[in-house]
PDB file of C-alpha atoms in Angstrom:
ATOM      1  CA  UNK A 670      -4.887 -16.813  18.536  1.00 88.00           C
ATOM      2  CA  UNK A 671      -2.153 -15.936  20.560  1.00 93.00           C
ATOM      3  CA  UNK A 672      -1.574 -13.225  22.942  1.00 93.00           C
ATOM      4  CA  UNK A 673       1.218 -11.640  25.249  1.00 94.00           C
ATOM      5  CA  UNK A 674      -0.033  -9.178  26.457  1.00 92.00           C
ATOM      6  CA  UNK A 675       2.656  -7.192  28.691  1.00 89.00           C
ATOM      7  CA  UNK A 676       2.577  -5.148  31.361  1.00 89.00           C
ATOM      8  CA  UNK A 677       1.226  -1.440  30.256  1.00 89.00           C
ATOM      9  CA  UNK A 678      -0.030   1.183  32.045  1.00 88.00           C
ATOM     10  CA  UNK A 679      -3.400   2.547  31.575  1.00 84.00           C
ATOM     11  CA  UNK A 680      -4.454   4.669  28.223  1.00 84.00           C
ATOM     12  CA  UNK A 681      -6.415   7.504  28.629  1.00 75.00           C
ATOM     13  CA  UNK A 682      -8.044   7.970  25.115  1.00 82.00           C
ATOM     14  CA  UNK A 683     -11.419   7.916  22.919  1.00 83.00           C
ATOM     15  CA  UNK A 684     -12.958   4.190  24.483  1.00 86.00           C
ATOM     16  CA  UNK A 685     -15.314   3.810  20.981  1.00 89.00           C
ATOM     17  CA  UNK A 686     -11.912   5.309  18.733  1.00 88.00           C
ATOM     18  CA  UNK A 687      -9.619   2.236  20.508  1.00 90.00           C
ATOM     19  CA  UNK A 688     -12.372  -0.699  19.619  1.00 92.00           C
ATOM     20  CA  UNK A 689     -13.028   0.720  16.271  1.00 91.00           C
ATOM     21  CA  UNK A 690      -9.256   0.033  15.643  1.00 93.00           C
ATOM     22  CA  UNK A 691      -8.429  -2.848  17.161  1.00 94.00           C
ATOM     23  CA  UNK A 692     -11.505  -3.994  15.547  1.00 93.00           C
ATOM     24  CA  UNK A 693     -10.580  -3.470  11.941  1.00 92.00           C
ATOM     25  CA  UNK A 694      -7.027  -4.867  12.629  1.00 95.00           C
ATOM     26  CA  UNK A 695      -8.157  -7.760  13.937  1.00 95.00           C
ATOM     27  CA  UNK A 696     -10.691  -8.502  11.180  1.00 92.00           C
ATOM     28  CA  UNK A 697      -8.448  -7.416   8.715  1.00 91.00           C
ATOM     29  CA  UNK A 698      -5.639 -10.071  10.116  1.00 94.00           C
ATOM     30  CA  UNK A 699      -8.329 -13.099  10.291  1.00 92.00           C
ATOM     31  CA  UNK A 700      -9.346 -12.168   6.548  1.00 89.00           C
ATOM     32  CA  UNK A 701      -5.958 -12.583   5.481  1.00 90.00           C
ATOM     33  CA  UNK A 702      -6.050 -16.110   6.968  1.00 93.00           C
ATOM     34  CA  UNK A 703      -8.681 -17.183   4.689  1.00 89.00           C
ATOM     35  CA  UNK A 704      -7.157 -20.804   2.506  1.00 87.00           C
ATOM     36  CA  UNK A 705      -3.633 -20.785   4.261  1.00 88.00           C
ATOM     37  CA  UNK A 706      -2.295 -23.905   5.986  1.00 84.00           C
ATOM     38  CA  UNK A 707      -1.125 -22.167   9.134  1.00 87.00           C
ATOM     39  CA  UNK A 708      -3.780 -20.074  10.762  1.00 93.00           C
ATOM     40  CA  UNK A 709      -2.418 -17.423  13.429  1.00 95.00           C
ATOM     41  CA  UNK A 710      -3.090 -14.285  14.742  1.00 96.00           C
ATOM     42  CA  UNK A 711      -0.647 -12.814  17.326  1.00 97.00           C
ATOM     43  CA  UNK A 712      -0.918 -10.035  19.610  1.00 97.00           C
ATOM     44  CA  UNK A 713       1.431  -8.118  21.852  1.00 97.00           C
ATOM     45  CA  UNK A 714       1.299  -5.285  23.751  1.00 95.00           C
ATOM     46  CA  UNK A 715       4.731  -3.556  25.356  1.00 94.00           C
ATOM     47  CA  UNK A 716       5.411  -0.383  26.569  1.00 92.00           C
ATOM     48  CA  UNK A 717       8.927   2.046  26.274  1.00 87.00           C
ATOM     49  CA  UNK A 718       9.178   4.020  29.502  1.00 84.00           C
ATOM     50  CA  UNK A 719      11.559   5.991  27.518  1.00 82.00           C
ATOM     51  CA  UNK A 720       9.326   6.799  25.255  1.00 80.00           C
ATOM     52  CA  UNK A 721       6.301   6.688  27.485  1.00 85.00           C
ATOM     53  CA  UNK A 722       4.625   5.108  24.285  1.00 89.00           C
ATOM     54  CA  UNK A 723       2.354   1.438  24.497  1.00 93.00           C
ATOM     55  CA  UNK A 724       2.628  -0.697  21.552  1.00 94.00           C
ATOM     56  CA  UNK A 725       0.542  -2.820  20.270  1.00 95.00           C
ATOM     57  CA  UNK A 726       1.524  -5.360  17.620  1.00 97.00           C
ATOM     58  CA  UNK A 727      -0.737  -7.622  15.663  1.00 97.00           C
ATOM     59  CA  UNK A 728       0.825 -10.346  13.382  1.00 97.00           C
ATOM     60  CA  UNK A 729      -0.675 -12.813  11.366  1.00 97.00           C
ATOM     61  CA  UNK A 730       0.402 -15.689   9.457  1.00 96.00           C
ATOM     62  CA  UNK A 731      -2.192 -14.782   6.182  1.00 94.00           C
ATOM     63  CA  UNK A 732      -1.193 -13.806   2.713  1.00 92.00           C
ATOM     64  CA  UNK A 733       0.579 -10.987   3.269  1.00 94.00           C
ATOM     65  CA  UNK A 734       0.522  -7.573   1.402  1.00 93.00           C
ATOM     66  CA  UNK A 735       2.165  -7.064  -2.259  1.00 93.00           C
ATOM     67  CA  UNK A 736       5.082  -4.288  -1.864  1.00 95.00           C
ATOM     68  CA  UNK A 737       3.563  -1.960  -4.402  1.00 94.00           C
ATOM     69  CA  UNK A 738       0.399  -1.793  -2.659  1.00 92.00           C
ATOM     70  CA  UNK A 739       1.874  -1.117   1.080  1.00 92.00           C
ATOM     71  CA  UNK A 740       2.334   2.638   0.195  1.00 92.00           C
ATOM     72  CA  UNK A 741      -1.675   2.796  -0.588  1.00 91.00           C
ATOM     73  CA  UNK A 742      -2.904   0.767   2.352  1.00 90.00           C
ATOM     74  CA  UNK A 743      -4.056   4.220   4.257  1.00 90.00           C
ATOM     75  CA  UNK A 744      -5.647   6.099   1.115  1.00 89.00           C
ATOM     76  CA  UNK A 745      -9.380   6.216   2.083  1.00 86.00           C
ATOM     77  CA  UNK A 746     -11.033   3.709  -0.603  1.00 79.00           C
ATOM     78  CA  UNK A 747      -8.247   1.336  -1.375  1.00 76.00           C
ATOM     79  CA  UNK A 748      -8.557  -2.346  -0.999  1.00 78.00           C
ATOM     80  CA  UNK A 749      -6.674  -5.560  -1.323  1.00 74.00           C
ATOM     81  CA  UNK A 750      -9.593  -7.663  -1.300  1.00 63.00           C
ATOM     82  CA  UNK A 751     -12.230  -8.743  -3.719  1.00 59.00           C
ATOM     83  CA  UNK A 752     -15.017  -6.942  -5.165  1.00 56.00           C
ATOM     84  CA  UNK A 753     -17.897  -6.513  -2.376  1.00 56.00           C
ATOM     85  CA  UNK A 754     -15.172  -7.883   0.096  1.00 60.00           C
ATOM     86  CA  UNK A 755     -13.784  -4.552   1.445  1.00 58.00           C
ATOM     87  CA  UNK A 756     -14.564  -0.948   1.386  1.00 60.00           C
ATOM     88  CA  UNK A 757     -11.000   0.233   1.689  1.00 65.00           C
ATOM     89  CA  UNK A 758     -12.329   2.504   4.676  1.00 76.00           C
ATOM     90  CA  UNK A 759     -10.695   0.010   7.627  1.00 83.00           C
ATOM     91  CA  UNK A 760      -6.592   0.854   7.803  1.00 91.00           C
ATOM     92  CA  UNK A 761      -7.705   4.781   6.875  1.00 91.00           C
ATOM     93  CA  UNK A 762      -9.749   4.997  10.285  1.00 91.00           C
ATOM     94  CA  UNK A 763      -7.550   3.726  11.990  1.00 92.00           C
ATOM     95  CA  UNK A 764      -4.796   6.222  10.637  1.00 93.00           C
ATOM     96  CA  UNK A 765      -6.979   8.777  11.240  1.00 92.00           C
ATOM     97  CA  UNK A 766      -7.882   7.871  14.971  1.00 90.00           C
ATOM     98  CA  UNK A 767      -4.075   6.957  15.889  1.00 91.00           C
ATOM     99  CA  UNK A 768      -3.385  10.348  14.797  1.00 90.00           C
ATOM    100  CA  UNK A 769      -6.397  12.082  16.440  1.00 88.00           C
ATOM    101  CA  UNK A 770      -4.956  10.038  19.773  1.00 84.00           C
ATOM    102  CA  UNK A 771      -1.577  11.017  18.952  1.00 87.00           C
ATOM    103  CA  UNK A 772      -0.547   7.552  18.081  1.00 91.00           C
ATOM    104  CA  UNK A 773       0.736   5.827  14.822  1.00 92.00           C
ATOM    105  CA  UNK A 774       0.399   2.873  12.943  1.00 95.00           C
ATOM    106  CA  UNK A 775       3.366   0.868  11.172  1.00 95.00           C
ATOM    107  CA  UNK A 776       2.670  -1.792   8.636  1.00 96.00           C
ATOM    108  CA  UNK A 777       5.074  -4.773   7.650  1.00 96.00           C
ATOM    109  CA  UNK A 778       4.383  -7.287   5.147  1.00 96.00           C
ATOM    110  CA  UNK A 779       6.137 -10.021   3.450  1.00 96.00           C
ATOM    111  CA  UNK A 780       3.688 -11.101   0.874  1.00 95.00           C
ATOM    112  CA  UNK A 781       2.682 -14.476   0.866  1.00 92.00           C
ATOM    113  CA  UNK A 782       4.111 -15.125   4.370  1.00 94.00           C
ATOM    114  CA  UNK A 783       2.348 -12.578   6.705  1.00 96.00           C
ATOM    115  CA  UNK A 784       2.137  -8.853   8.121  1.00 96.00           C
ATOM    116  CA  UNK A 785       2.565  -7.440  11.325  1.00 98.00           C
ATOM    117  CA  UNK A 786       0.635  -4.151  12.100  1.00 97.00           C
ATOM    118  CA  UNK A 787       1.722  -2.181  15.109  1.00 96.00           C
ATOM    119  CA  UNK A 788      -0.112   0.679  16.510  1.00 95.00           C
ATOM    120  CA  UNK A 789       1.929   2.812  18.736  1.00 93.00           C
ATOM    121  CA  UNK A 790      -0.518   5.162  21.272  1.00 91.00           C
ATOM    122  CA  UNK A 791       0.768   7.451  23.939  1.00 89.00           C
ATOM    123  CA  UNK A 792       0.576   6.775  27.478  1.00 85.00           C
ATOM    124  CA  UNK A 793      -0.582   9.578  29.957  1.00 72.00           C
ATOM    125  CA  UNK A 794      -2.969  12.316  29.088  1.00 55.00           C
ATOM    126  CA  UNK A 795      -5.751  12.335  26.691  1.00 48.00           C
ATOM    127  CA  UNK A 796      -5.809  13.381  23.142  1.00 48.00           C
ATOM    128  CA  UNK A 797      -8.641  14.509  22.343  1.00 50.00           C
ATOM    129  CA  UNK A 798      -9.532  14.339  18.441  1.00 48.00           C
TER     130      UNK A 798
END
């Protein structure tokens, strides 16, 4: 596990709504781990004073997510993984709380090599959702 985690000012959002995603990214990024040679998980945090925005980016060194499938990964009830594995209920809670917070979440994936997730989140007031 790495981490670099930069210098950010604080967010004021939902406390439970910023575990439960950092939660299912992180899991999500160790699963894809699972039988590869080189384990990692990397995060970084930055923020853009321009666009008063803190960004969070979590990359991993896993398996990596098949083209066709990364315009799906936020339906509620889709899955990569194996039966009983996943409930496909993970990257659409955290679309839906990003939003809520007036955040967003980007997804980039080279399949077989790794995917980096970053999760963008205002800085300043609450958004309350």
């Amino acid at each position: 596990l790495v981490c670099e985690l930069g210098a950010v000012p604080p967010l004021v959002c939902d406390p439970g709504q910023l575990e439960q995603i950092f939660i299912n990214v992180i899991l999500n990024a160790l699963q894809s781990l699972e039988g590869r040679p080189r384990r990692q998980v990397a995060i970084r945090t930055t923020y853009d004073a321009a666009g008063d925005a803190v960004a969070a980016r979590v990359s991993d060194t896993g398996c990596g997510i098949r083209p066709e499938f990364l315009p799906r990964v936020f339906d509620v009830g889709f899955t990569t993984k194996s039966s009983g594995q996943g409930s496909g209920f993970g990257l659409a809670m955290v679309h839906g709380a990003l939003q809520r917070q007036g955040g967003r979440i980007e997804i980039a994936s080279v399949f077989g090599e790794g995917t980096t997730v970053t999760l963008a989140f205002p800085a300043g007031e609450r958004r309350d959702g």
